[in-house]
Short mmCIF file of C-alpha atoms and ligand atoms in Angstrom, two decimals:
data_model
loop_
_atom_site.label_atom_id
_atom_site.label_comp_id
_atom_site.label_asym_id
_atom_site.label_seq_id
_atom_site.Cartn_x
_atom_site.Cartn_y
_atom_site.Cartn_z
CA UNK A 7 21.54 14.45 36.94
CA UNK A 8 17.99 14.54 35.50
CA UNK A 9 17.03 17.61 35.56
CA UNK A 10 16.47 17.32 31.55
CA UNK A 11 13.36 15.03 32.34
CA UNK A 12 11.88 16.67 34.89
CA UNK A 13 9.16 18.29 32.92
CA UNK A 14 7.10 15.45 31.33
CA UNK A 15 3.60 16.07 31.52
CA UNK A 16 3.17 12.54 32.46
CA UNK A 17 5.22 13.05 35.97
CA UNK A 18 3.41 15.88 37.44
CA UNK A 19 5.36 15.88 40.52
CA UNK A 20 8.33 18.51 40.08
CA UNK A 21 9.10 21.27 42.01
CA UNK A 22 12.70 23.05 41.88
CA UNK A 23 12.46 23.89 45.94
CA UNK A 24 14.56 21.94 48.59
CA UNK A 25 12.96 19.31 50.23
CA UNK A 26 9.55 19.95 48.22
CA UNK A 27 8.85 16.33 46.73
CA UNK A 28 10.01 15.27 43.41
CA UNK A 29 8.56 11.24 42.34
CA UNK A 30 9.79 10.38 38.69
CA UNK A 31 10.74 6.73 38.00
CA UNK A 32 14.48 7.66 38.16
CA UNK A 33 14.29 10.00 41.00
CA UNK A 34 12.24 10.44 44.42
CA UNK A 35 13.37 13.16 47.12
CA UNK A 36 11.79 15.47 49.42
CA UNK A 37 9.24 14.87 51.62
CA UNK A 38 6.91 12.33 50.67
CA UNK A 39 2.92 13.27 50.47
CA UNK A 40 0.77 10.23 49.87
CA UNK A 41 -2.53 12.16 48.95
CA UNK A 42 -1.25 13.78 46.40
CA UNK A 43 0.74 11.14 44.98
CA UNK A 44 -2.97 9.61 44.65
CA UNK A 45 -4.46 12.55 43.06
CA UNK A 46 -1.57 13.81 40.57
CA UNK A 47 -1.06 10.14 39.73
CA UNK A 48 -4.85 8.86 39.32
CA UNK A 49 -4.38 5.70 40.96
CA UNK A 50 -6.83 4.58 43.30
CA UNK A 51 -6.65 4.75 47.39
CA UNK A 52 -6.55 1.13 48.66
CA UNK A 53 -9.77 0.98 50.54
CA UNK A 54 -10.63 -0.53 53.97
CA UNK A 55 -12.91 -2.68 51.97
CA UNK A 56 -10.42 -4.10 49.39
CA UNK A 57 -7.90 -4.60 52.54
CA UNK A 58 -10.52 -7.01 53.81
CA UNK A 59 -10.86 -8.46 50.40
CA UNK A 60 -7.14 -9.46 50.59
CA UNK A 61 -7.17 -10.20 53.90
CA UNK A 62 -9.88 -12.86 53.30
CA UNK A 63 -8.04 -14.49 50.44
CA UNK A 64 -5.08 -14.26 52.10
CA UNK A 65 -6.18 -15.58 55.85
CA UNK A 66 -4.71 -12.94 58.14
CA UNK A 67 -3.66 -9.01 57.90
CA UNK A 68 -0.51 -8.76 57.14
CA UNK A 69 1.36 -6.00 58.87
CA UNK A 70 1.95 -4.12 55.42
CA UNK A 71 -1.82 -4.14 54.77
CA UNK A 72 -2.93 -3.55 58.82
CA UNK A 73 -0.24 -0.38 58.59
CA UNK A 74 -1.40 0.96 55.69
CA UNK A 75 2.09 0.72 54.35
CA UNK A 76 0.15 -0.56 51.19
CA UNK A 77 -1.96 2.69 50.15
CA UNK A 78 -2.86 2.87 46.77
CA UNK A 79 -3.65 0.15 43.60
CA UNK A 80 -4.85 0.36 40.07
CA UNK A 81 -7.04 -2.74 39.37
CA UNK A 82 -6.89 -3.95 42.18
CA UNK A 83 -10.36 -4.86 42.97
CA UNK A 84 -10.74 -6.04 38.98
CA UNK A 85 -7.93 -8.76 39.97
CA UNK A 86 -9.83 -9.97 42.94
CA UNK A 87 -12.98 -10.30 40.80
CA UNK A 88 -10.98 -11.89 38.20
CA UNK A 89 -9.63 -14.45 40.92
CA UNK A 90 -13.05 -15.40 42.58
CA UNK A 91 -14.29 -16.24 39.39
CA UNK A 92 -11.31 -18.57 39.51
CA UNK A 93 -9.00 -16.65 37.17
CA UNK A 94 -5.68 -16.77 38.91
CA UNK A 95 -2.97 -13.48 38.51
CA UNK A 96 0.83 -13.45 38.20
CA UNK A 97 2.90 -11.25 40.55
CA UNK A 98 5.72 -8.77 38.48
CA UNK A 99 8.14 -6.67 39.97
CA UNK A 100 11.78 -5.47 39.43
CA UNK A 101 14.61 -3.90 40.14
CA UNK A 102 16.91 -1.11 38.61
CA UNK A 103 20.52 -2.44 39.73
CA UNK A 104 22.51 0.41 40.43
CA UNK A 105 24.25 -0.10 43.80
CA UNK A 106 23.23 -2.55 46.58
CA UNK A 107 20.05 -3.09 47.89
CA UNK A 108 18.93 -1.21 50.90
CA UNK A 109 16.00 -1.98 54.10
CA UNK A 110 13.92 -0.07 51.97
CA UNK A 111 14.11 -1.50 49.18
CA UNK A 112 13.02 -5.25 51.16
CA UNK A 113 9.83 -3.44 51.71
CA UNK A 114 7.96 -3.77 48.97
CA UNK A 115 9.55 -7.23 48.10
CA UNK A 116 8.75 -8.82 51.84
CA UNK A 117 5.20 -7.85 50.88
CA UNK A 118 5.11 -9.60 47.46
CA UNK A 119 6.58 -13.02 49.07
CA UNK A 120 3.19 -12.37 51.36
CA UNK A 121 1.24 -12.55 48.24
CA UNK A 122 3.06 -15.35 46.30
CA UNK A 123 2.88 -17.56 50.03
CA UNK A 124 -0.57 -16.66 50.30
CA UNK A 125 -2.30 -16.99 46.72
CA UNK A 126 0.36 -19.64 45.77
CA UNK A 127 1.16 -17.53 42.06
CA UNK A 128 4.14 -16.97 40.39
CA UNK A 129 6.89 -13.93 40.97
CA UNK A 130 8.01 -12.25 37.40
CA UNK A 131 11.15 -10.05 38.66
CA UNK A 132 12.71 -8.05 36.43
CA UNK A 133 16.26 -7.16 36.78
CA UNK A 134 17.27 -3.93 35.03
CA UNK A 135 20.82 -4.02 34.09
CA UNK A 136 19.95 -2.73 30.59
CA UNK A 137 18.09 0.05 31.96
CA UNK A 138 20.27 1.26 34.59
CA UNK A 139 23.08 1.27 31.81
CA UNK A 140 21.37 3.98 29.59
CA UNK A 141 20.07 6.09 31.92
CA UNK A 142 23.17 6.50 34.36
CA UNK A 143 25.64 8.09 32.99
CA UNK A 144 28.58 6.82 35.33
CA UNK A 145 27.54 3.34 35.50
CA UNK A 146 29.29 0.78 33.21
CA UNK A 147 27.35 -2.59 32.02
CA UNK A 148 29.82 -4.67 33.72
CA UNK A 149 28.66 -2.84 37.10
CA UNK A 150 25.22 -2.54 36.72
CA UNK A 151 24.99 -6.49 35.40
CA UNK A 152 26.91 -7.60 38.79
CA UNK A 153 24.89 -5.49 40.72
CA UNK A 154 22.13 -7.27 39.44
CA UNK A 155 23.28 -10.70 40.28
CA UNK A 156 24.21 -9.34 43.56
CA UNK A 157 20.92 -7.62 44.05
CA UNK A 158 19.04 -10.91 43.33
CA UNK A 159 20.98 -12.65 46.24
CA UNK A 160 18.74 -10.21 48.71
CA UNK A 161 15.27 -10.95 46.72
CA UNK A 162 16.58 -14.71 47.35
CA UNK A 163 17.27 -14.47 51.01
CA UNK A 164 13.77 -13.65 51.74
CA UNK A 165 12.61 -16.80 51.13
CA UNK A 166 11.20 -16.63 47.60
CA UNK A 167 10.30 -20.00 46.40
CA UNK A 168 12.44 -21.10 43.89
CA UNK A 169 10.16 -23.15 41.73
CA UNK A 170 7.38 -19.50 41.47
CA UNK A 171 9.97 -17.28 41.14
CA UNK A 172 11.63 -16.35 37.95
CA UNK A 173 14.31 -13.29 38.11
CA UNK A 174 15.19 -12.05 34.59
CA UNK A 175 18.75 -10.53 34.25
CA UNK A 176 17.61 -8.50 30.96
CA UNK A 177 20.71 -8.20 29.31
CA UNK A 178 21.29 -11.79 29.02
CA UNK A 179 17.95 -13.07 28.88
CA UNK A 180 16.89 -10.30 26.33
CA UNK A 181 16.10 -12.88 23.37
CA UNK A 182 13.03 -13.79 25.95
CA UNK A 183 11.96 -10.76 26.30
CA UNK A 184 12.22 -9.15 22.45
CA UNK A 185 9.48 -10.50 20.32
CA UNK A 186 7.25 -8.88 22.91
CA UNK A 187 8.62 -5.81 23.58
CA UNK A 188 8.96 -5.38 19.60
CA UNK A 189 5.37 -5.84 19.67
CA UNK A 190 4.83 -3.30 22.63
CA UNK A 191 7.25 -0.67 21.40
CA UNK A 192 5.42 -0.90 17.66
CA UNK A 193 2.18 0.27 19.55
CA UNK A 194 3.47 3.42 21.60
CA UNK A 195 3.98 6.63 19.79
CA UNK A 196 7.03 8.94 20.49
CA UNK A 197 5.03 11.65 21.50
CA UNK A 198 3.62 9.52 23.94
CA UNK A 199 7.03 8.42 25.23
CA UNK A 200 7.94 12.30 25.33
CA UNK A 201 4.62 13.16 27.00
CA UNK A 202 4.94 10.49 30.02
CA UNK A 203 8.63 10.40 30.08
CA UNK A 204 9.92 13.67 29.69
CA UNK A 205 12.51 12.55 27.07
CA UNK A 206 14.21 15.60 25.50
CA UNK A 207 16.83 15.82 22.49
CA UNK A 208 19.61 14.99 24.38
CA UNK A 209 18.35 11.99 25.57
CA UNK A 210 19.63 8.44 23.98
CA UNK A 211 18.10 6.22 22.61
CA UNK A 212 18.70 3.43 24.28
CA UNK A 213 16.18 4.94 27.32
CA UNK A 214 13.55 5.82 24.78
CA UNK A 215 13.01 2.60 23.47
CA UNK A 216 13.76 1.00 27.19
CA UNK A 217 9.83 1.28 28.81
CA UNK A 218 9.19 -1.30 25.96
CA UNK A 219 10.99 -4.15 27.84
CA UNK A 220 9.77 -2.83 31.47
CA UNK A 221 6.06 -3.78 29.72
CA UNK A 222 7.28 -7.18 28.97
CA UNK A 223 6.86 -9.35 32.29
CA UNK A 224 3.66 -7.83 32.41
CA UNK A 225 2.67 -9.94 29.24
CA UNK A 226 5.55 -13.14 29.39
CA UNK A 227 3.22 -15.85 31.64
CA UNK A 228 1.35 -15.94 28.29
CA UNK A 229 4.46 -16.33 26.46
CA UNK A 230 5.83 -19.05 28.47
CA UNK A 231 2.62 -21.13 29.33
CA UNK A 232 -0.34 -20.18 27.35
CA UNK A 233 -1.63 -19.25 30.08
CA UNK A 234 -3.30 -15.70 30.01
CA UNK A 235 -3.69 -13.82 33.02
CA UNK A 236 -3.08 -10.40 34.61
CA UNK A 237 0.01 -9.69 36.59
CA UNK A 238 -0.27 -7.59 39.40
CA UNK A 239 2.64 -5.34 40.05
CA UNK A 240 3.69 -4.34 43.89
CA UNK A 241 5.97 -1.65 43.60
CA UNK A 242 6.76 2.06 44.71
CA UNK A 243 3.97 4.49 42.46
CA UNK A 244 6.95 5.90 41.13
CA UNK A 245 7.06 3.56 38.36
CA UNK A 246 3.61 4.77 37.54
CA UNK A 247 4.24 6.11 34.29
CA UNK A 248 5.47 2.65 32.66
CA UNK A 249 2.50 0.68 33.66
CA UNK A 250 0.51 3.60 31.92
CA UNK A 251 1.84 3.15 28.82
CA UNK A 252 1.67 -0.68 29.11
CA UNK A 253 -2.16 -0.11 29.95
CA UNK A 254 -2.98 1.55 26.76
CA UNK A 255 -1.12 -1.37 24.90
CA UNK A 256 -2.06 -4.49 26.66
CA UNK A 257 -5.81 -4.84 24.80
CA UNK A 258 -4.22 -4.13 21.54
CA UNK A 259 -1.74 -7.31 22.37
CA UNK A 260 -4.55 -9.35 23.72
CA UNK A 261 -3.30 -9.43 27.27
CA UNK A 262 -4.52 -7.90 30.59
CA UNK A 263 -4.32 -4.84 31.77
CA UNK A 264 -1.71 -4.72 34.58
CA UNK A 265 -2.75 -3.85 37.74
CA UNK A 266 -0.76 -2.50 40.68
CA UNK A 267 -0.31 -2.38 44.06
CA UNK A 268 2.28 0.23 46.10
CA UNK A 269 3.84 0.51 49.30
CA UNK A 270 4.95 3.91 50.89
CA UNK A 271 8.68 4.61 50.35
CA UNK A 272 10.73 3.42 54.15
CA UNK A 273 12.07 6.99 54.90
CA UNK A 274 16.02 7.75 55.45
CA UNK A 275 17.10 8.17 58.73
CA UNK A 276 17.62 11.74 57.90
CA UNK A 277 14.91 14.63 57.74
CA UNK A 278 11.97 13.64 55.37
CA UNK A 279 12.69 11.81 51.98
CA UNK A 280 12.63 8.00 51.16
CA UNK A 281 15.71 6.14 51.90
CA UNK A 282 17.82 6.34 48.64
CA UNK A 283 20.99 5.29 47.88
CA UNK A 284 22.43 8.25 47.03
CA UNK A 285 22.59 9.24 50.34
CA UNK A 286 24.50 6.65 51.86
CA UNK A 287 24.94 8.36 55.59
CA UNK A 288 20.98 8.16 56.25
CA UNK A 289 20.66 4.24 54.39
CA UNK A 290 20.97 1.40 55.32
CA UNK A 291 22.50 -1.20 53.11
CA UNK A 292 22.19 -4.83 53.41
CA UNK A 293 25.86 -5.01 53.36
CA UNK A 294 26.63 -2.60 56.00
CA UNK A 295 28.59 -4.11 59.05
CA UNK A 296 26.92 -3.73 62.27
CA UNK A 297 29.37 -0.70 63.69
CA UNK A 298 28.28 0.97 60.27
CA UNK A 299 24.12 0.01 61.30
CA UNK A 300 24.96 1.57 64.82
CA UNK A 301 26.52 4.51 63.74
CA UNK A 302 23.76 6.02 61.09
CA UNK A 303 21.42 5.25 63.68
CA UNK A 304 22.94 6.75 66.30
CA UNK A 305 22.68 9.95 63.60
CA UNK A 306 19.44 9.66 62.73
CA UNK A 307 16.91 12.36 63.17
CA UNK A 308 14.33 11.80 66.14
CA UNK A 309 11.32 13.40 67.35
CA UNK A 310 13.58 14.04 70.39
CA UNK A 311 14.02 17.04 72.57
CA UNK A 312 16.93 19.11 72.86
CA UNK A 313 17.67 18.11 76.30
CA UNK A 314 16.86 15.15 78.45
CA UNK A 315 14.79 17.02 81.02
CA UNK A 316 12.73 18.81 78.52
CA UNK A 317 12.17 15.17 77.30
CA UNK A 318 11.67 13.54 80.43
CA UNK A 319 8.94 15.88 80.99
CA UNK A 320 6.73 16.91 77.87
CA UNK A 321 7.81 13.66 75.89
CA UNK A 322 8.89 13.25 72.26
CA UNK A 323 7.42 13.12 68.93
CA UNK A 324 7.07 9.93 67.38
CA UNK A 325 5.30 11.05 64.56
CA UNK A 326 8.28 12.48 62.82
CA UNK A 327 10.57 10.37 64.25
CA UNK A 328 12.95 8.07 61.97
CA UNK A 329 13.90 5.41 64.21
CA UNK A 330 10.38 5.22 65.05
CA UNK A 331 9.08 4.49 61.45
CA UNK A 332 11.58 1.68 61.17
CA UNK A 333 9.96 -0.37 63.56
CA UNK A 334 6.29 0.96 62.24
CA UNK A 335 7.44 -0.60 58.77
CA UNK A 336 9.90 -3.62 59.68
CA UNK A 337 11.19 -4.25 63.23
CA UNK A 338 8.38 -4.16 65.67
CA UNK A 339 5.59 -6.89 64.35
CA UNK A 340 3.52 -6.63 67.70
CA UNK A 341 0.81 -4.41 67.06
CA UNK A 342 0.72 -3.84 71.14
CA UNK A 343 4.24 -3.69 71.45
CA UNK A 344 4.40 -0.85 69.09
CA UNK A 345 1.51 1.35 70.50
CA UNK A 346 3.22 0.99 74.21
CA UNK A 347 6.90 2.30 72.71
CA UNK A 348 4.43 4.77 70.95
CA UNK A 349 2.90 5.62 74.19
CA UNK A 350 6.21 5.90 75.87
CA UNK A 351 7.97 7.71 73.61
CA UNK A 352 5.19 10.65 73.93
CA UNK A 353 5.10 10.81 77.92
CA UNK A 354 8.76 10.75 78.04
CA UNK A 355 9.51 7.65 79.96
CA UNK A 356 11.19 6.11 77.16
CA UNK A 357 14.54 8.06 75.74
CA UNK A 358 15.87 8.19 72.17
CA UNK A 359 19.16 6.39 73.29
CA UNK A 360 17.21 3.32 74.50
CA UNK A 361 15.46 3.53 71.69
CA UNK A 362 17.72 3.54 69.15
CA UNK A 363 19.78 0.56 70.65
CA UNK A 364 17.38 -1.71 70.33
CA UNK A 365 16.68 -0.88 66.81
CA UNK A 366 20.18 -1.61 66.16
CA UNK A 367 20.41 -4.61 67.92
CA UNK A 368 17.50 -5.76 65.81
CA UNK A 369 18.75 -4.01 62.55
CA UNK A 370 22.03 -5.80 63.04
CA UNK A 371 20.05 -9.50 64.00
CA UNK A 372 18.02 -9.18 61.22
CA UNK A 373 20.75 -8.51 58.72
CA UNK A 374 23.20 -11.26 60.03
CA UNK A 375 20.59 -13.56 59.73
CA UNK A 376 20.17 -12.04 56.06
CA UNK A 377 23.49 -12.00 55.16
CA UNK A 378 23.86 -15.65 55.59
CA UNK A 379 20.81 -16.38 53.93
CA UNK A 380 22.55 -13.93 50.93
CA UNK A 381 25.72 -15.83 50.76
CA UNK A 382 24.05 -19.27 50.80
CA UNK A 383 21.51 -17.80 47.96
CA UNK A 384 25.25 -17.72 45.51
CA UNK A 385 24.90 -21.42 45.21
CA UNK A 386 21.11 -21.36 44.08
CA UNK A 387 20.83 -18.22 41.73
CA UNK A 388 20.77 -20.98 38.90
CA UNK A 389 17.12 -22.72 40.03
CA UNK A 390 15.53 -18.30 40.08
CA UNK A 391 16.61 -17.63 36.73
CA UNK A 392 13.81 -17.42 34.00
CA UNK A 393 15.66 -19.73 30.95
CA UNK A 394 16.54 -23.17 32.52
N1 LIG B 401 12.52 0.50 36.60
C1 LIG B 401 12.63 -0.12 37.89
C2 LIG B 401 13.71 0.59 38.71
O1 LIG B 401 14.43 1.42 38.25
C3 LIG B 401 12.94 -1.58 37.80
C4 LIG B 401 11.72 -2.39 37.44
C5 LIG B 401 11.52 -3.11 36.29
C6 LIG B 401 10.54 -2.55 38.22
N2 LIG B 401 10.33 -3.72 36.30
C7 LIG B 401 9.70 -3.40 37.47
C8 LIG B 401 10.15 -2.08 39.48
C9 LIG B 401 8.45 -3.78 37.97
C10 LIG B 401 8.90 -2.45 39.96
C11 LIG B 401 8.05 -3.27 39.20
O2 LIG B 401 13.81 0.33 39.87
#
């Protein structure tokens, strides 16, 4: 579907050949390799030293950060000096509405409620029902804007706290967001834009001028209080390119570079690739009943052997195993419990089948307890929204 912007010199990671990976901000598939996401992106590897810097602030090691699931920043380390000189940082991220909200997508959120608990700042969270309107052609506005509303009843259920957490539905709180992204979009060239986006002929221009408002939560704590700080953005590195663009703007405006922090992509239960939506037999949705949970996971790909004795005896493969990653990222918080299942798992005593129940069981606990949390969020959407 977007094959015409696949060959931006900004996104250098495109290759035609199954399963080889592909990360653009409107597409990631294949098999994920975090090195060279590093390299071909320039960002910076997250240290073991600035995990300890957060760590300190922050008063323990959260399992994101002790996993590594968090591998890579830009600015980072500038934030933290900004903050111990008693400069305090906003926390931006978003979401492109374009069908419900999958585990993987929690990921990166459950992290940034760590950081707004812990360094008591406020959550900027874009919702893109503007953007996921010109850039897909099959969606309708009316669809994309309810799956925004609906999307923001899963950042709610985690816990967010109301009174630091301001969602913006663009297309209805656009008047907030226009002066600055007039001001942005003034400043970036279109041969920029073509350069980091890939945008060809064909494409409208409703998407060109788009990466103008994803710049402007980066910049709107200034707006709103006076107040200037940076924002720091957790979010997949596939949204690289906008904050790029944003960077070579934000001294021009006055403001802060934004900085960033991303988390590895939760893999599909399938064979390599992040968990996407658009494969909805290796995903798993917020929404999904539990027979539906059971099912896919009963599917997924292990690190298994083809028969039990074979297993039994020489062990399985956690390492490329699915079901195991889900607990590495989400459903096993016991650093000890994890490394015995490991353990097991490789000398065979423990079988995929057991395995895989209990991940269901816990799948399916922690998303009933979600799903209440999401219908009881309906009544409170009001208090998250940015104009009150
Ligand atoms: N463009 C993002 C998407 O398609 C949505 C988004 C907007 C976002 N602002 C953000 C994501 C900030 C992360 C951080 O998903």
């Amino acid at each position: 579907m977007y094959k015409e912007l696949k060959y931006a010199e900004g996104i250098p990671l495109v290759d035609e050949e199954k399963n080889e990976m592909v990360v653009t901000p409107w597409e990631v598939r294949g098999k994920v390799d975090y090195e060279r996401l590093i390299r071909e992106f320039g960002t910076q590897p997250l240290t073991e030293e600035l995990l300890q810097r957060i760590a300190k602030h922050t008063g323990e090691f959260h399992l994101q950060l002790r996993r590594k699931l968090v591998f890579s920043h830009r600015d980072l380390d500038v934030v933290l000096d900004l903050y111990e000189k008693g400069i305090k940082f906003v926390l931006y991220t978003g979401r492109g509405p374009s069908g419900p909200v999958h585990i993987g997508h929690l990921v990166p959120w459950i992290f940034t409620k760590h950081l707004q608990d812990k360094f008591n700042t406020r959550l900027y969270f874009q919702m893109t029902d503007d953007e996921k309107f010109v850039v897909e052609d099959e969606l309708k506005l009316e669809e994309t804007k309810n799956f925004g509303y609906e999307n923001a009843l899963d950042l709610i259920a985690l816990g967010f706290k109301p009174e630091n957490t301001f969602i913006i539905f663009d297309v209805e709180d656009v008047g907030l967001l226009y002066d600055l992204a007039l001001e942005v979009a003034k400043r970036i060239t279109y041969s920029t834009a073509k350069a980091t986006f890939g945008f060809q002929d064909s494409t409208n221009i409703g998407w060109i001028f788009w990466p103008a408002i994803q710049a402007v939560p980066c910049f709107i704590h200034a707006k709103l209080t006076g107040e200037n700080v940076p924002a720091l953005i957790p979010a997949a590195i596939d949204q690289d390119p906008y904050w790029r663009v944003t960077r070579d703007i934000a001294q021009k405006l006055g403001y802060y570079k934004p900085a960033q922090i991303h988390c590895r992509f939760l893999p599909g239960l399938g064979i390599g690739g992040k968990m996407s939506s658009s494969e909805p037999e290796t995903t798993i949705f917020t929404i999904d009943p539990p027979e539906v949970v059971k099912r896919k996971i009963w599917n997924a790909f292990t690190g298994g052997r083809a028969t039990l004795e074979e297993q039994k005896k020489l062990g399985a493969t956690p390492d490329i195993c699915t079901v195991f990653q889900y607990y590495y990222y989400l459903f096993e918080e016991d650093d000890k419990k994890l490394t015995e299942r490991e353990r097991q798992c490789r000398n065979g005593e423990m079988l995929c089948g057991e395995c895989k129940t209990e991940l269901t069981e816990r799948v399916n606990k922690f998303l009933a307890e979600h799903r209440k949390k999401r219908e009881k969020a309906r009544n409170i959407v009001e208090k998250f929204r940015i104009k009150r």
